[in-house]
Coordinates of C-alpha atoms in Angstrom, one line a residue:
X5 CA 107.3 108.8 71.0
X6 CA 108.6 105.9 72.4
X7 CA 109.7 105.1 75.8
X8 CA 112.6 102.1 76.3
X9 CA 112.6 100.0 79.6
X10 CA 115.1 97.5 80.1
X11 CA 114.4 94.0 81.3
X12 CA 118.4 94.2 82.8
X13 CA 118.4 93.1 86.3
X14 CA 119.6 96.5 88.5
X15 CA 122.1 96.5 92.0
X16 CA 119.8 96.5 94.6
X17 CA 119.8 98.3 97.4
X18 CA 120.9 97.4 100.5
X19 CA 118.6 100.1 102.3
X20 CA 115.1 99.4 102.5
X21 CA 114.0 102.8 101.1
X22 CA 116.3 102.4 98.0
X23 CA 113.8 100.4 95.6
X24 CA 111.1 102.9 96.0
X25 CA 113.6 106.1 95.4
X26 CA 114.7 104.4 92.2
X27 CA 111.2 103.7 91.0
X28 CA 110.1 107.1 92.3
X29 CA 113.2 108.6 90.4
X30 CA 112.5 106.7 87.3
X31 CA 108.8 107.7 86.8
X32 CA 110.2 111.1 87.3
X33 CA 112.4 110.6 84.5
X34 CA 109.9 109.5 82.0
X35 CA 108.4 113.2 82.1
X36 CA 111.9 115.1 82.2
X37 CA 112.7 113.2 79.1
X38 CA 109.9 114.8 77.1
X39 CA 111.0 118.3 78.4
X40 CA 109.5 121.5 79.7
X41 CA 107.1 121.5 76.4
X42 CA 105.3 118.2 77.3
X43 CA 104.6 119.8 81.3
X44 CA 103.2 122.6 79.6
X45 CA 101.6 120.7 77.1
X46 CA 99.9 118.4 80.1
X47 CA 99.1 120.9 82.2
X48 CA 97.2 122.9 79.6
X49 CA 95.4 119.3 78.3
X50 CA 94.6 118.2 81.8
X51 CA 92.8 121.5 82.0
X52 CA 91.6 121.4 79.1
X53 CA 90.0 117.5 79.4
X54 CA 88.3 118.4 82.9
X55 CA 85.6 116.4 81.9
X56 CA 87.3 113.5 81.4
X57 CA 88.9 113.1 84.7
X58 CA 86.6 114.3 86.9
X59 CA 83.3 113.1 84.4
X60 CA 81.7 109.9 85.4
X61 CA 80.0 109.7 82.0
X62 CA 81.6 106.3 81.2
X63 CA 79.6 104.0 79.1
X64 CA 80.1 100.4 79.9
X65 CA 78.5 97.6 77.8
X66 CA 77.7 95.5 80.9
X67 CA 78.5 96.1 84.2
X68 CA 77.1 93.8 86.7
X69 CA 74.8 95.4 88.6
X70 CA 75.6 93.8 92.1
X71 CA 78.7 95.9 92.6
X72 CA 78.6 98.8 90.4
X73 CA 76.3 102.1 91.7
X74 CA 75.9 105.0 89.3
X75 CA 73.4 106.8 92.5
X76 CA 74.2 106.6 95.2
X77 CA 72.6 104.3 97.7
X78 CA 70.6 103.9 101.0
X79 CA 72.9 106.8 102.9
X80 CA 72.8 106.5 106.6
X81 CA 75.5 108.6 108.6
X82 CA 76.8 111.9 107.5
X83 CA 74.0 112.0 104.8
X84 CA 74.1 116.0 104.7
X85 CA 78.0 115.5 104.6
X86 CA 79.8 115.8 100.9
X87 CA 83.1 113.8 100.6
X88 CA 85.6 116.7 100.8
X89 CA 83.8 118.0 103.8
X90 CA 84.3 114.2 105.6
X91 CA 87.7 114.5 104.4
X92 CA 88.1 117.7 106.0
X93 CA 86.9 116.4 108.9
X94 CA 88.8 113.5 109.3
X95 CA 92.1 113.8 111.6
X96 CA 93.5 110.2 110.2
X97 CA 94.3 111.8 106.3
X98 CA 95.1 115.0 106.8
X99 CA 98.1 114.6 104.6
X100 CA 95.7 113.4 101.7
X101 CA 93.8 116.5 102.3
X102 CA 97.0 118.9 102.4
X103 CA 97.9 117.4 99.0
X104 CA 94.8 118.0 97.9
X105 CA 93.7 121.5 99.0
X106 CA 95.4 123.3 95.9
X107 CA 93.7 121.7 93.7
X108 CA 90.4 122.8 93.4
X109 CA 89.7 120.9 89.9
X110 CA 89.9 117.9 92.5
X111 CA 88.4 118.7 95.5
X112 CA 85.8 121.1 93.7
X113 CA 84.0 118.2 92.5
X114 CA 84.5 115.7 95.8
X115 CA 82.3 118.7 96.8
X116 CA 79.7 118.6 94.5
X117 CA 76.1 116.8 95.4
X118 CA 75.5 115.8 92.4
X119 CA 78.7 113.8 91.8
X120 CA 79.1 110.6 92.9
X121 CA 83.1 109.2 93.9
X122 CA 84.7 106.0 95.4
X123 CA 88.0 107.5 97.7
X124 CA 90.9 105.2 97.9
X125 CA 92.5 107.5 100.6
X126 CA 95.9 106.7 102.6
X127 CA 96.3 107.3 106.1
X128 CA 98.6 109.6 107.9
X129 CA 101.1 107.3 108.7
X130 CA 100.8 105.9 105.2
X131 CA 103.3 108.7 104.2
X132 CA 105.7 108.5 106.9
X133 CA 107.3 105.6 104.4
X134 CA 106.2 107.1 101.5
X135 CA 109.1 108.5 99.2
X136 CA 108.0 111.4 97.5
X137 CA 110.2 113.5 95.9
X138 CA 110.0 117.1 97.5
X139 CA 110.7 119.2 94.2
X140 CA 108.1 117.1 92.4
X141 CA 106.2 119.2 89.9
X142 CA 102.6 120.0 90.6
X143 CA 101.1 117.5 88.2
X144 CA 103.1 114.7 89.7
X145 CA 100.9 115.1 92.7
X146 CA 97.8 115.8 90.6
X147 CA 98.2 112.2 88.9
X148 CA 99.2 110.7 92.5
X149 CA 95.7 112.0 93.2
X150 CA 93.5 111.1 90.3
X151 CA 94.8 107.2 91.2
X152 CA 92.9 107.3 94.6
X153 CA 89.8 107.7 93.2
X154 CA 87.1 107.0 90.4
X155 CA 83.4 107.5 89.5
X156 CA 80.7 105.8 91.0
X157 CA 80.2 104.2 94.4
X158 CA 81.7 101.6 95.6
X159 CA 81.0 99.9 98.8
X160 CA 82.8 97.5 101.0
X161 CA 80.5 95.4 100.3
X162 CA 81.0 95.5 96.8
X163 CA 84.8 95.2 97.3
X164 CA 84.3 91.9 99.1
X165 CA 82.0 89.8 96.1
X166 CA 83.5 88.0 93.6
X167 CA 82.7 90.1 91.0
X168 CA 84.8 93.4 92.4
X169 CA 89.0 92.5 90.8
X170 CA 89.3 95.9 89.8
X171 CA 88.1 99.3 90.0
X172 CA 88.4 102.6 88.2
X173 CA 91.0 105.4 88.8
X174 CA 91.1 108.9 87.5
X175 CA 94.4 108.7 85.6
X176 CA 94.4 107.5 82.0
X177 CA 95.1 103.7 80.9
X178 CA 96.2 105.2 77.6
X179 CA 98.1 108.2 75.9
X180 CA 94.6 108.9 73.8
X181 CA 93.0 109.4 76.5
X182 CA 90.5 106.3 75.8
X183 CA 90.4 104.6 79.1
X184 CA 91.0 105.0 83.0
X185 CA 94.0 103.3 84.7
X186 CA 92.6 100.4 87.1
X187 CA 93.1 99.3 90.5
X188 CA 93.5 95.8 91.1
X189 CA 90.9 95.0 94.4
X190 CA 92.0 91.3 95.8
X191 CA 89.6 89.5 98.8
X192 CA 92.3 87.9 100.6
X193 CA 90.4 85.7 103.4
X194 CA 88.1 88.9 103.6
X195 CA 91.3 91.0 103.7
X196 CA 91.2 93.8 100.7
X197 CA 94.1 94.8 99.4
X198 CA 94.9 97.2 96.8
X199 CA 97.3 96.6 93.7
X200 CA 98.6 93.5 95.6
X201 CA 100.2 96.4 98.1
X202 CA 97.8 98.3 100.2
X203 CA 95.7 97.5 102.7
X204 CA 92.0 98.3 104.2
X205 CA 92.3 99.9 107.1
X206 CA 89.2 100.9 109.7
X207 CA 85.9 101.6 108.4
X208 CA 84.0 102.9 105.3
X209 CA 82.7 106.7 105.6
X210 CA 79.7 107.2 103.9
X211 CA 79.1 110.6 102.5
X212 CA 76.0 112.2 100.5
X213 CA 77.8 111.6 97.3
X214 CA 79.4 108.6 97.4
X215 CA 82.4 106.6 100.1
X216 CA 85.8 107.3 101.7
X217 CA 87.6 104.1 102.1
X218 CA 91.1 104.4 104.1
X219 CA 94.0 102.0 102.8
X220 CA 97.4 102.0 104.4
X221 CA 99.9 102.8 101.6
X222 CA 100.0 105.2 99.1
X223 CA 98.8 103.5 95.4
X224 CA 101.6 104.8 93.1
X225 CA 101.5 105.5 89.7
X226 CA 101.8 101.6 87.9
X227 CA 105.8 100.2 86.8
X228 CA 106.0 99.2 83.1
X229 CA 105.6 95.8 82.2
X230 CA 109.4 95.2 82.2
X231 CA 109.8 97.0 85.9
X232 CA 107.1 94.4 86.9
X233 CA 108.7 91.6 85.4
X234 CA 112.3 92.5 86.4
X235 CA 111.4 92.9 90.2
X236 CA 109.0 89.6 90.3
X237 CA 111.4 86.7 91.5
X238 CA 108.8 84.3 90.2
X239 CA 108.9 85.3 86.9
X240 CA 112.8 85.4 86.5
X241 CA 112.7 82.5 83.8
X242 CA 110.1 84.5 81.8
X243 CA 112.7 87.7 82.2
X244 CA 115.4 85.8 80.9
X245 CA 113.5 84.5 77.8
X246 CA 112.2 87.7 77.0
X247 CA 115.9 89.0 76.9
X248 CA 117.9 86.6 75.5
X249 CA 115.1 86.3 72.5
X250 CA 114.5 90.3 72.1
X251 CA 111.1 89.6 72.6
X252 CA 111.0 92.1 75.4
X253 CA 112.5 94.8 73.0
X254 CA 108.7 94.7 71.5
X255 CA 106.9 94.4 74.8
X256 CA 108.8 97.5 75.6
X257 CA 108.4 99.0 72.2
X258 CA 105.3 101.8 72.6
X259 CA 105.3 102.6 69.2
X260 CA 103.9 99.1 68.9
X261 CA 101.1 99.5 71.1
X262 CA 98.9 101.3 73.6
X263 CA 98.4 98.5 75.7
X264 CA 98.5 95.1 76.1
X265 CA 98.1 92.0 78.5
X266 CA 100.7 89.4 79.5
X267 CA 100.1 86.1 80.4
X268 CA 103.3 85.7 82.7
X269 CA 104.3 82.2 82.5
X270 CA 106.3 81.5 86.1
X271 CA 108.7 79.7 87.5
X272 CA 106.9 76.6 87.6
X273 CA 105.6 76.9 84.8
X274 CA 108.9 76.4 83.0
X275 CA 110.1 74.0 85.0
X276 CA 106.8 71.3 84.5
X277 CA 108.9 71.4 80.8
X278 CA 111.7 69.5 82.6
X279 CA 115.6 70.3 82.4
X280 CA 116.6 69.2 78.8
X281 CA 113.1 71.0 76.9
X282 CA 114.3 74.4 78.8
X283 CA 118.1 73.7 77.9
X284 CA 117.1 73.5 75.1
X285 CA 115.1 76.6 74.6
X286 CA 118.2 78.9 76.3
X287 CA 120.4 77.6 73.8
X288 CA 121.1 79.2 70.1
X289 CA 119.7 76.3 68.7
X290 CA 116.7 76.7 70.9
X291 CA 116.2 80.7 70.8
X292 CA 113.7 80.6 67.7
X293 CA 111.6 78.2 69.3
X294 CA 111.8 79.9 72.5
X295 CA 110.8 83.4 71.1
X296 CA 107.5 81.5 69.1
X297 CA 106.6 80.3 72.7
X298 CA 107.1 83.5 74.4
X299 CA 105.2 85.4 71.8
X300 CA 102.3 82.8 72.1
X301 CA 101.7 84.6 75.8
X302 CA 101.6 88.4 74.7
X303 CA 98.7 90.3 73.7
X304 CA 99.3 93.8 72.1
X305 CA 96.7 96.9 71.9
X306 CA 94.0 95.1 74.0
X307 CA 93.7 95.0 78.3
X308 CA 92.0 92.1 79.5
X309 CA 90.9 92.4 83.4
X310 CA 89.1 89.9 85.3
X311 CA 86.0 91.8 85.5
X312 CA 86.2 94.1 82.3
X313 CA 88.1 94.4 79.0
X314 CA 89.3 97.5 77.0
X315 CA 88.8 96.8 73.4
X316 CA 91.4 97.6 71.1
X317 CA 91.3 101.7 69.6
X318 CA 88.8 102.8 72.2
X319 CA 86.1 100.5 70.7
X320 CA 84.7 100.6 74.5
X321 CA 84.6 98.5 77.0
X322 CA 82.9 95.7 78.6
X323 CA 82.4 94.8 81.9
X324 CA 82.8 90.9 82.6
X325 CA 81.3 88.6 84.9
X326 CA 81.1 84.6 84.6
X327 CA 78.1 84.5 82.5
X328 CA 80.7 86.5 79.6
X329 CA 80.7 85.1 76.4
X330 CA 84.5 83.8 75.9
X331 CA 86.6 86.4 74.1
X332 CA 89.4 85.2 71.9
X333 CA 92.6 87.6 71.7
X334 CA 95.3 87.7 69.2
X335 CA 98.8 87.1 70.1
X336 CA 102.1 88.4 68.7
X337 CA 102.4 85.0 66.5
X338 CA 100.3 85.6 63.8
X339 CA 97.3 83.9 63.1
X340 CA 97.6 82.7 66.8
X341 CA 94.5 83.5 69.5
X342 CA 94.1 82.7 72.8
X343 CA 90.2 81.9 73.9
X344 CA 89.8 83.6 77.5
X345 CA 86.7 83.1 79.7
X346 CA 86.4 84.2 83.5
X347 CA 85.8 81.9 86.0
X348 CA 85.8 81.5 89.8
X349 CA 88.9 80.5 91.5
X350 CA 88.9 80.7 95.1
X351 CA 85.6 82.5 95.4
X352 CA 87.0 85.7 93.2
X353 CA 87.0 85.9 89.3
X354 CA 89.7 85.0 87.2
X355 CA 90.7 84.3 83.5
X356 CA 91.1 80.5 82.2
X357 CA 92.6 80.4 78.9
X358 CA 92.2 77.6 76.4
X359 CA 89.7 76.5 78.3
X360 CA 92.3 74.6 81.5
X361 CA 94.7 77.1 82.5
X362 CA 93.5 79.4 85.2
X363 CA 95.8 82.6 86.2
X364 CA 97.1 81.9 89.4
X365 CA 97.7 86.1 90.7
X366 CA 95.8 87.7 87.8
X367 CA 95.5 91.8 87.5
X368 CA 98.9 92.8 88.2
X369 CA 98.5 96.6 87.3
X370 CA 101.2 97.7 84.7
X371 CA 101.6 101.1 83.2
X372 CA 101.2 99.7 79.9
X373 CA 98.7 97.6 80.4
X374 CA 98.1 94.5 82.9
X375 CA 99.8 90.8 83.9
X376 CA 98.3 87.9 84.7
X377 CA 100.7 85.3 86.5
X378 CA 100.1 81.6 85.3
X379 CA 102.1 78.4 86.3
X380 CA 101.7 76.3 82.6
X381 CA 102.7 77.2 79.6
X382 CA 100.7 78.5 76.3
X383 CA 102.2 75.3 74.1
X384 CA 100.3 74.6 70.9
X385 CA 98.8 71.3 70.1
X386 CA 100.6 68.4 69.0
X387 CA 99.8 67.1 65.6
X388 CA 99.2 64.0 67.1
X389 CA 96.2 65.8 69.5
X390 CA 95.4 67.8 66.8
X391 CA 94.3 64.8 64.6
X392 CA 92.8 62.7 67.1
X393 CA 90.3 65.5 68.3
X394 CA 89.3 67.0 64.5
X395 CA 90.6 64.9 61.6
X396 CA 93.3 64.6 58.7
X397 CA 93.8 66.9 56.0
X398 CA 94.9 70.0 57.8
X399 CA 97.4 72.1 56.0
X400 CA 100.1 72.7 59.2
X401 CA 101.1 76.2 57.3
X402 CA 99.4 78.5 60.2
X403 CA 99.8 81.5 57.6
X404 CA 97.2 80.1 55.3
X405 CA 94.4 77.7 56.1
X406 CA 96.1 75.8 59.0
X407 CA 94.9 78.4 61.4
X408 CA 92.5 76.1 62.5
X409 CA 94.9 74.0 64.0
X410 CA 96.4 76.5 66.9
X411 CA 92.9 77.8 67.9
X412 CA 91.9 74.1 68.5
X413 CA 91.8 74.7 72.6
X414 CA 91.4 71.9 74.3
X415 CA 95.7 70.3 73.9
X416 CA 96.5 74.0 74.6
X417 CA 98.9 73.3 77.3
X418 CA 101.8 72.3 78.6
X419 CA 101.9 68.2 79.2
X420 CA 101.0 67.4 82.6
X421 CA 104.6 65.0 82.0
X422 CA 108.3 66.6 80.7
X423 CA 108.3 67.0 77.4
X424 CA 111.2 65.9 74.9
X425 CA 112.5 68.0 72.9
X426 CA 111.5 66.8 69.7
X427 CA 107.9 67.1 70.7
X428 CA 108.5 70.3 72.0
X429 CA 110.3 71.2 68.6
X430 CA 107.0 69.7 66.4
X431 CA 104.9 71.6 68.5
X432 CA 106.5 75.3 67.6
X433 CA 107.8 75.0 64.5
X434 CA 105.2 76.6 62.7
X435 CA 105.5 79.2 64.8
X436 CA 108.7 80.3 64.5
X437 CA 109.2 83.3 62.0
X438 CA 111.0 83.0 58.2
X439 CA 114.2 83.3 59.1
X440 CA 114.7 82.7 62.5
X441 CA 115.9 79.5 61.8
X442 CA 119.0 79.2 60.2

């Protein structure tokens, strides 16, 4: 079944609280649209895949070791405790605990010894901003609470190296069921925040089977891609592109994929084109040309994070340090890859592609998948770089044996100078689809 989100810009609200009703509203909508026979359906599936959700079973290729535990380690306070009963004990989330205490598939095994968690859990007065609907169905809050938590444990410590951008949830990254949803973890000057939003507040609690960690809003369930886009102001260029080309129609289109990653070019990054290459572009002259660029920066049926990647079909996953071997990803243009590798920036991983550009706000959680802002855009070479870094005789046709000309990395990138338009023309011509050109 597939789900349609718009890119169209929406009224917004004058009241602070009216963005987050519409967004509340919205996710709500996505399971009223599959009816009464889909809540039935989940409820009976959630039951039914127990072990998947509350499992911690996960086999990773490579995890690295300083900030992943599968036991437990070196408890000191509370030792005896388990992590419902310091939950129960706690007076600062009581309203985390009340959501909770129906659900015994939950808080069962935050009981259980022999199962380690990592709690994501908000405070009290998280909630007094919170809109939640009231008449919300009970699985609504079920998934709410399978996004504050995941398998393993998961220190502060841990939180605060380089290696932590994202840890696990509870609530799947895919309709098969393949992979947990993520949760983006950014150091900011040894401030942690969560999903870009929420906060670490007070101190860890350490409990005999793993840590409660208080943050100080609620995590909600990830926008789409397009919501993400549409309510970025940086990436309103980007927006318009994907629009005006119907480009966006296929990031939107789930029958097309499971997942995928963006490489959001911003702002900037259009404008380091110069004003004639982006009139250009937004013209009707311009819109094939445009469309071949703005495929070049979407990734379908594969979720690259800074510190792991889910393989396309549930072919596992592998967990990513800076000692990864590069992975090379295919983009909507065919023939067309992208070589990623993760690198420091500022002391906390990121993804260069191309070997130069390095995402400047990577792992921006998406329902669908995840975004990684960037301020330069995914050009292909010039023939001109093309020849002076590998030699003549290339057929140009990227459908046949010129493939080896877009995958050459090192020109793959927007000219530190404007570029003309011609150049910017000879660059994506043989990119843009039969047909597109008239």
């Amino acid at each position: 079944m597939s789900i349609r989100v718009t890119f169209n810009s929406h009224t917004h609200q004058t009241e602070t609280m009216g963005v987050p009703l519409k967004r509340t509203l919205t996710k709500l909508f996505r399971f009223a649209i599959v009816g009464v026979v889909l809540a039935i359906a989940l409820q009976t599936y959630l039951r039914q895949r127990q072990e998947y959700f509350y499992s911690g079973n996960d086999i990773v290729k490579h995890i690295p070791t300083e900030n992943r535990h599968e036991t437990f380690q070196e408890p000191e306070e509370n030792s005896n405790a388990t992590l419902w009963q310091l939950m129960l004990q706690d007076p600062t989330i009581t309203e985390f605990v009340k959501l909770n205490t129906p659900f015994g598939d939950i808080n069962g095994p935050l009981d259980d010894p022999s199962q380690i968690w990592t709690l994501y859990v908000p405070i009290d007065s998280a909630y007094k901003d919170a809109l939640h609907p009231t008449d919300a169905p009970p699985f609504y809050w079920k998934f709410l609470s399978l996004n504050h938590f995941g398998s393993g444990a998961v220190s502060y410590d841990d939180m605060l190296a380089s290696t932590t951008t994202t840890v696990e949830s509870r609530i799947p990254h895919d309709i098969f069921f393949n992979y947990r949803q993520r949760i983006s973890v950014k150091n900011q000057k040894g401030e942690i925040a969560f999903n870009h939003v929420g906060k670490y507040v007070g101190k860890q609690l350490k409990a005999v089977n793993g840590y409660v960690h208080h943050i100080s809003t609620t995590l909600y369930l990830p926008d789409s891609t397009s919501e993400v886009i549409r309510d970025n102001p940086s990436f309103e260029t980007f927006r318009r592109g994907l629009i005006f080309t119907n480009v966006g129609v296929k990031v939107n289109d789930t029958q097309r994929h499971t997942s995928q990653t963006i490489f959001a070019p911003s702002n900037i990054a259009f404008k380091k084109l110069g004003l004639k290459a982006n009139k250009f572009l937004f013209s009707p002259w311009g819109k094939p040309y445009l469309a071949a660029l703005l495929r070049n920066h979407v990734v379908e049926n594969r979720t690259l994070f800074t510190d792991m990647y889910l393989q396309a079909k549930g072919a596992g996953k592998i967990g990513l340090n800076t000692t990864s071997e590069p992975i090379r990803l295919p983009t909507m243009n065919s023939g067309v890859d992208l070589e990623t590798s993760i690198v420091l920036n500022e002391n906390r991983q990121s993804i260069r592609l191309n070997d130069k550009t390095v995402a400047s706000d990577p792992d921006i959680i998406t329902m669908d998948g995840v975004i990684h802002k960037i301020d330069e855009l995914l050009l292909p070479p010039s023939l001109g770089d093309y020849l002076d870094g590998v030699g003549h005789g290339i057929d140009l046709d990227h459908r046949s044996s010129g493939s080896a000309w877009y995958n050459f990395r090192w020109p793959w990138n927007a000219p530190s100078s404007e570029i003309s338009v011609d150049e910017l023309m000879e660059r994506l011509q043989p990119l843009v689809e039969k047909g597109e050109v008239s």
